[in-house]
Amino acid sequence: MNRRDPHPLDQLEAEDREFVLRFVLASGSLKDVADDYGVSYPTLRARLDRLIKRLNQAVEQRKPDPMAELLATMIERGELNSKAAQKLLKLHREQSNGQT
């Protein structure tokens, strides 16, 4: 049975995933996230740099998924909506895992 590589974000500690969530919800504003955590901008920037390094390492170990890349390209071009792409990718992975 084929096993999919875990998503890089799934490899992060819960604390780092929370940081990513706050960062995204703050529209990428490090100043807002620093205020939220009650730390200085340079402290938060150092944390973000560490997190980026960890994610880069996780991504480098991950094998590219050609189907996911194709569907993402089709979404970017407006050829497919994201909900349909998610269904297609799920079906593809289920069928791929079922093969020996």
CSV table of N, CA and C in Angstrom, one decimal:
chain,number,residue,atom,x,y,z
A,1,MET,N,0.8,-1.2,0.0
A,1,MET,CA,0.0,0.0,0.0
A,1,MET,C,0.9,1.2,0.0
A,2,ASN,N,0.5,2.2,-0.8
A,2,ASN,CA,1.3,3.5,-0.9
A,2,ASN,C,0.9,4.3,0.3
A,3,ARG,N,1.8,5.0,0.9
A,3,ARG,CA,1.5,5.9,2.0
A,3,ARG,C,1.9,7.3,1.6
A,4,ARG,N,1.0,8.2,1.7
A,4,ARG,CA,1.3,9.6,1.4
A,4,ARG,C,2.2,10.2,2.5
A,5,ASP,N,3.1,11.1,2.0
A,5,ASP,CA,3.9,11.8,3.0
A,5,ASP,C,3.0,12.8,3.8
A,6,PRO,N,3.3,12.9,5.0
A,6,PRO,CA,2.5,13.9,5.8
A,6,PRO,C,2.7,15.3,5.3
A,7,HIS,N,1.7,16.1,5.4
A,7,HIS,CA,1.8,17.5,5.0
A,7,HIS,C,2.8,18.2,5.9
A,8,PRO,N,3.7,19.1,5.4
A,8,PRO,CA,4.7,19.7,6.3
A,8,PRO,C,4.1,20.4,7.5
A,9,LEU,N,2.9,21.0,7.4
A,9,LEU,CA,2.3,21.7,8.5
A,9,LEU,C,1.9,20.7,9.6
A,10,ASP,N,1.6,19.4,9.2
A,10,ASP,CA,1.2,18.4,10.1
A,10,ASP,C,2.4,17.9,10.9
A,11,GLN,N,3.6,18.2,10.4
A,11,GLN,CA,4.8,17.8,11.1
A,11,GLN,C,5.3,18.8,12.2
A,12,LEU,N,4.6,19.9,12.2
A,12,LEU,CA,4.9,21.0,13.2
A,12,LEU,C,4.3,20.6,14.6
A,13,GLU,N,5.0,21.1,15.6
A,13,GLU,CA,4.4,21.0,17.0
A,13,GLU,C,3.1,21.9,17.0
A,14,ALA,N,2.3,21.6,17.9
A,14,ALA,CA,1.0,22.3,18.1
A,14,ALA,C,1.2,23.8,18.3
A,15,GLU,N,2.2,24.2,19.0
A,15,GLU,CA,2.6,25.6,19.3
A,15,GLU,C,2.9,26.3,18.0
A,16,ASP,N,3.7,25.6,17.1
A,16,ASP,CA,4.0,26.2,15.8
A,16,ASP,C,2.8,26.3,14.9
A,17,ARG,N,1.9,25.3,14.9
A,17,ARG,CA,0.7,25.4,14.1
A,17,ARG,C,-0.2,26.5,14.5
A,18,GLU,N,-0.2,26.7,15.8
A,18,GLU,CA,-1.0,27.9,16.4
A,18,GLU,C,-0.4,29.2,15.9
A,19,PHE,N,0.9,29.3,15.9
A,19,PHE,CA,1.6,30.5,15.4
A,19,PHE,C,1.2,30.7,13.9
A,20,VAL,N,1.3,29.7,13.1
A,20,VAL,CA,0.9,29.8,11.7
A,20,VAL,C,-0.5,30.3,11.5
A,21,LEU,N,-1.4,29.7,12.3
A,21,LEU,CA,-2.8,30.2,12.3
A,21,LEU,C,-3.0,31.6,12.6
A,22,ARG,N,-2.3,32.1,13.7
A,22,ARG,CA,-2.4,33.5,14.1
A,22,ARG,C,-1.8,34.4,13.0
A,23,PHE,N,-0.7,34.0,12.5
A,23,PHE,CA,0.0,34.7,11.4
A,23,PHE,C,-1.0,34.9,10.2
A,24,VAL,N,-1.6,33.8,9.8
A,24,VAL,CA,-2.5,33.9,8.6
A,24,VAL,C,-3.7,34.8,8.9
A,25,LEU,N,-4.3,34.6,10.1
A,25,LEU,CA,-5.5,35.4,10.5
A,25,LEU,C,-5.1,36.8,10.7
A,26,ALA,N,-3.9,37.1,10.9
A,26,ALA,CA,-3.4,38.5,11.0
A,26,ALA,C,-3.0,39.1,9.7
A,27,SER,N,-3.4,38.4,8.6
A,27,SER,CA,-3.0,38.7,7.2
A,27,SER,C,-1.5,38.9,7.1
A,28,GLY,N,-0.7,38.1,7.8
A,28,GLY,CA,0.7,38.2,7.6
A,28,GLY,C,1.4,39.4,8.3
A,29,SER,N,0.7,40.0,9.2
A,29,SER,CA,1.3,41.2,9.9
A,29,SER,C,2.0,40.7,11.1
A,30,LEU,N,3.4,40.7,11.0
A,30,LEU,CA,4.2,40.3,12.2
A,30,LEU,C,4.0,41.3,13.4
A,31,LYS,N,3.7,42.5,13.1
A,31,LYS,CA,3.5,43.5,14.2
A,31,LYS,C,2.3,43.1,15.0
A,32,ASP,N,1.2,42.8,14.3
A,32,ASP,CA,0.0,42.4,15.0
A,32,ASP,C,0.2,41.1,15.8
A,33,VAL,N,0.9,40.1,15.2
A,33,VAL,CA,1.1,38.9,15.9
A,33,VAL,C,2.0,39.1,17.1
A,34,ALA,N,3.0,39.9,16.9
A,34,ALA,CA,3.9,40.3,18.1
A,34,ALA,C,3.1,40.9,19.2
A,35,ASP,N,2.2,41.8,18.9
A,35,ASP,CA,1.4,42.4,19.9
A,35,ASP,C,0.5,41.4,20.5
A,36,ASP,N,-0.1,40.4,19.7
A,36,ASP,CA,-0.9,39.4,20.3
A,36,ASP,C,-0.2,38.5,21.3
A,37,TYR,N,1.1,38.2,21.0
A,37,TYR,CA,1.9,37.4,21.8
A,37,TYR,C,2.6,38.2,23.0
A,38,GLY,N,2.6,39.5,22.8
A,38,GLY,CA,3.2,40.3,23.8
A,38,GLY,C,4.7,40.2,23.8
A,39,VAL,N,5.3,40.1,22.6
A,39,VAL,CA,6.7,40.1,22.4
A,39,VAL,C,7.1,41.1,21.4
A,40,SER,N,8.4,41.4,21.3
A,40,SER,CA,8.9,42.4,20.3
A,40,SER,C,8.9,41.8,18.9
A,41,TYR,N,8.9,42.7,18.0
A,41,TYR,CA,9.0,42.4,16.6
A,41,TYR,C,10.2,41.5,16.3
A,42,PRO,N,11.4,41.9,16.7
A,42,PRO,CA,12.6,41.0,16.4
A,42,PRO,C,12.5,39.6,17.0
A,43,THR,N,11.9,39.5,18.2
A,43,THR,CA,11.7,38.2,18.8
A,43,THR,C,10.8,37.3,17.9
A,44,LEU,N,9.7,38.0,17.5
A,44,LEU,CA,8.7,37.2,16.6
A,44,LEU,C,9.3,36.9,15.3
A,45,ARG,N,10.1,37.8,14.7
A,45,ARG,CA,10.8,37.6,13.4
A,45,ARG,C,11.7,36.4,13.5
A,46,ALA,N,12.4,36.3,14.7
A,46,ALA,CA,13.4,35.2,14.9
A,46,ALA,C,12.6,33.8,14.9
A,47,ARG,N,11.4,33.9,15.6
A,47,ARG,CA,10.6,32.7,15.6
A,47,ARG,C,10.1,32.3,14.2
A,48,LEU,N,9.6,33.3,13.5
A,48,LEU,CA,9.2,33.0,12.1
A,48,LEU,C,10.3,32.4,11.3
A,49,ASP,N,11.5,33.0,11.4
A,49,ASP,CA,12.7,32.5,10.6
A,49,ASP,C,12.9,31.0,11.0
A,50,ARG,N,12.8,30.7,12.2
A,50,ARG,CA,13.0,29.3,12.7
A,50,ARG,C,12.0,28.4,12.1
A,51,LEU,N,10.7,28.9,12.1
A,51,LEU,CA,9.6,28.1,11.6
A,51,LEU,C,9.8,27.9,10.0
A,52,ILE,N,10.2,28.9,9.3
A,52,ILE,CA,10.4,28.8,7.9
A,52,ILE,C,11.5,27.8,7.6
A,53,LYS,N,12.5,27.8,8.4
A,53,LYS,CA,13.6,26.8,8.2
A,53,LYS,C,13.1,25.4,8.4
A,54,ARG,N,12.3,25.2,9.5
A,54,ARG,CA,11.7,23.8,9.7
A,54,ARG,C,10.8,23.4,8.6
A,55,LEU,N,10.0,24.3,8.1
A,55,LEU,CA,9.1,24.0,7.0
A,55,LEU,C,9.8,23.7,5.7
A,56,ASN,N,10.9,24.4,5.4
A,56,ASN,CA,11.7,24.1,4.3
A,56,ASN,C,12.3,22.8,4.3
A,57,GLN,N,12.8,22.4,5.5
A,57,GLN,CA,13.3,21.0,5.7
A,57,GLN,C,12.3,20.0,5.4
A,58,ALA,N,11.1,20.2,5.9
A,58,ALA,CA,10.0,19.2,5.8
A,58,ALA,C,9.6,19.1,4.3
A,59,VAL,N,9.6,20.2,3.6
A,59,VAL,CA,9.2,20.3,2.2
A,59,VAL,C,10.2,19.5,1.3
A,60,GLU,N,11.5,19.8,1.7
A,60,GLU,CA,12.6,19.1,0.9
A,60,GLU,C,12.5,17.6,1.0
A,61,GLN,N,12.0,17.1,2.1
A,61,GLN,CA,11.9,15.6,2.3
A,61,GLN,C,10.7,15.0,1.6
A,62,ARG,N,9.8,15.9,1.2
A,62,ARG,CA,8.5,15.5,0.7
A,62,ARG,C,8.6,15.2,-0.8
A,63,LYS,N,8.0,14.2,-1.3
A,63,LYS,CA,7.9,13.9,-2.7
A,63,LYS,C,6.8,14.8,-3.3
A,64,PRO,N,7.1,15.4,-4.5
A,64,PRO,CA,6.0,16.1,-5.1
A,64,PRO,C,4.8,15.2,-5.5
A,65,ASP,N,3.6,15.7,-5.4
A,65,ASP,CA,2.4,15.0,-5.8
A,65,ASP,C,2.0,15.6,-7.1
A,66,PRO,N,2.2,14.9,-8.3
A,66,PRO,CA,1.9,15.5,-9.6
A,66,PRO,C,0.4,15.8,-9.7
A,67,MET,N,-0.5,15.0,-9.2
A,67,MET,CA,-1.9,15.2,-9.3
A,67,MET,C,-2.3,16.5,-8.5
A,68,ALA,N,-1.8,16.7,-7.3
A,68,ALA,CA,-2.0,17.9,-6.6
A,68,ALA,C,-1.5,19.1,-7.3
A,69,GLU,N,-0.4,19.0,-7.9
A,69,GLU,CA,0.2,20.1,-8.6
A,69,GLU,C,-0.6,20.5,-9.8
A,70,LEU,N,-1.1,19.5,-10.6
A,70,LEU,CA,-1.9,19.7,-11.7
A,70,LEU,C,-3.2,20.4,-11.3
A,71,LEU,N,-3.9,19.9,-10.3
A,71,LEU,CA,-5.1,20.5,-9.8
A,71,LEU,C,-4.9,21.9,-9.3
A,72,ALA,N,-3.8,22.2,-8.6
A,72,ALA,CA,-3.5,23.5,-8.2
A,72,ALA,C,-3.4,24.5,-9.4
A,73,THR,N,-2.7,24.0,-10.4
A,73,THR,CA,-2.5,24.8,-11.6
A,73,THR,C,-3.9,25.1,-12.3
A,74,MET,N,-4.7,24.1,-12.3
A,74,MET,CA,-6.0,24.3,-12.9
A,74,MET,C,-6.9,25.3,-12.1
A,75,ILE,N,-6.7,25.3,-10.8
A,75,ILE,CA,-7.5,26.2,-10.0
A,75,ILE,C,-6.9,27.6,-10.3
A,76,GLU,N,-5.6,27.8,-10.3
A,76,GLU,CA,-5.0,29.1,-10.6
A,76,GLU,C,-5.5,29.7,-11.9
A,77,ARG,N,-5.7,28.8,-12.9
A,77,ARG,CA,-6.1,29.2,-14.3
A,77,ARG,C,-7.6,29.4,-14.4
A,78,GLY,N,-8.3,29.1,-13.3
A,78,GLY,CA,-9.8,29.2,-13.3
A,78,GLY,C,-10.5,28.1,-14.1
A,79,GLU,N,-9.8,27.0,-14.3
A,79,GLU,CA,-10.3,25.9,-15.0
A,79,GLU,C,-11.1,24.9,-14.1
A,80,LEU,N,-10.9,25.1,-12.8
A,80,LEU,CA,-11.5,24.2,-11.8
A,80,LEU,C,-11.6,24.9,-10.5
A,81,ASN,N,-12.7,24.7,-9.8
A,81,ASN,CA,-12.8,25.3,-8.5
A,81,ASN,C,-12.2,24.4,-7.4
A,82,SER,N,-11.9,25.0,-6.2
A,82,SER,CA,-11.1,24.3,-5.2
A,82,SER,C,-11.9,23.1,-4.6
A,83,LYS,N,-13.2,23.3,-4.5
A,83,LYS,CA,-14.0,22.2,-3.9
A,83,LYS,C,-14.0,20.9,-4.8
A,84,ALA,N,-14.1,21.2,-6.1
A,84,ALA,CA,-14.0,20.0,-7.1
A,84,ALA,C,-12.6,19.4,-7.1
A,85,ALA,N,-11.6,20.3,-7.0
A,85,ALA,CA,-10.2,19.8,-7.0
A,85,ALA,C,-10.0,18.9,-5.7
A,86,GLN,N,-10.5,19.3,-4.6
A,86,GLN,CA,-10.4,18.5,-3.4
A,86,GLN,C,-11.0,17.2,-3.5
A,87,LYS,N,-12.2,17.1,-4.1
A,87,LYS,CA,-12.9,15.8,-4.3
A,87,LYS,C,-12.1,14.9,-5.3
A,88,LEU,N,-11.6,15.5,-6.3
A,88,LEU,CA,-10.8,14.8,-7.3
A,88,LEU,C,-9.5,14.2,-6.7
A,89,LEU,N,-8.8,15.1,-5.9
A,89,LEU,CA,-7.6,14.6,-5.2
A,89,LEU,C,-7.9,13.5,-4.2
A,90,LYS,N,-8.9,13.7,-3.5
A,90,LYS,CA,-9.3,12.6,-2.5
A,90,LYS,C,-9.6,11.3,-3.2
A,91,LEU,N,-10.3,11.3,-4.3
A,91,LEU,CA,-10.6,10.1,-5.0
A,91,LEU,C,-9.4,9.5,-5.6
A,92,HIS,N,-8.5,10.4,-6.2
A,92,HIS,CA,-7.2,9.9,-6.7
A,92,HIS,C,-6.4,9.2,-5.7
A,93,ARG,N,-6.3,9.8,-4.5
A,93,ARG,CA,-5.5,9.2,-3.4
A,93,ARG,C,-6.1,7.9,-2.9
A,94,GLU,N,-7.4,7.9,-2.8
A,94,GLU,CA,-8.0,6.6,-2.4
A,94,GLU,C,-7.8,5.5,-3.4
A,95,GLN,N,-7.9,5.8,-4.7
A,95,GLN,CA,-7.6,4.8,-5.7
A,95,GLN,C,-6.2,4.4,-5.7
A,96,SER,N,-5.3,5.3,-5.6
A,96,SER,CA,-3.8,5.0,-5.6
A,96,SER,C,-3.5,4.2,-4.4
A,97,ASN,N,-4.0,4.4,-3.2
A,97,ASN,CA,-3.7,3.6,-2.0
A,97,ASN,C,-4.3,2.2,-2.1
A,98,GLY,N,-5.4,2.0,-2.9
A,98,GLY,CA,-6.0,0.7,-3.1
A,98,GLY,C,-5.2,-0.2,-4.0
A,99,GLN,N,-4.3,0.4,-4.8
A,99,GLN,CA,-3.5,-0.5,-5.7
A,99,GLN,C,-2.4,-1.1,-5.0
A,100,THR,N,-2.0,-2.3,-5.5
A,100,THR,CA,-0.8,-2.9,-4.9
A,100,THR,C,0.4,-2.7,-5.7
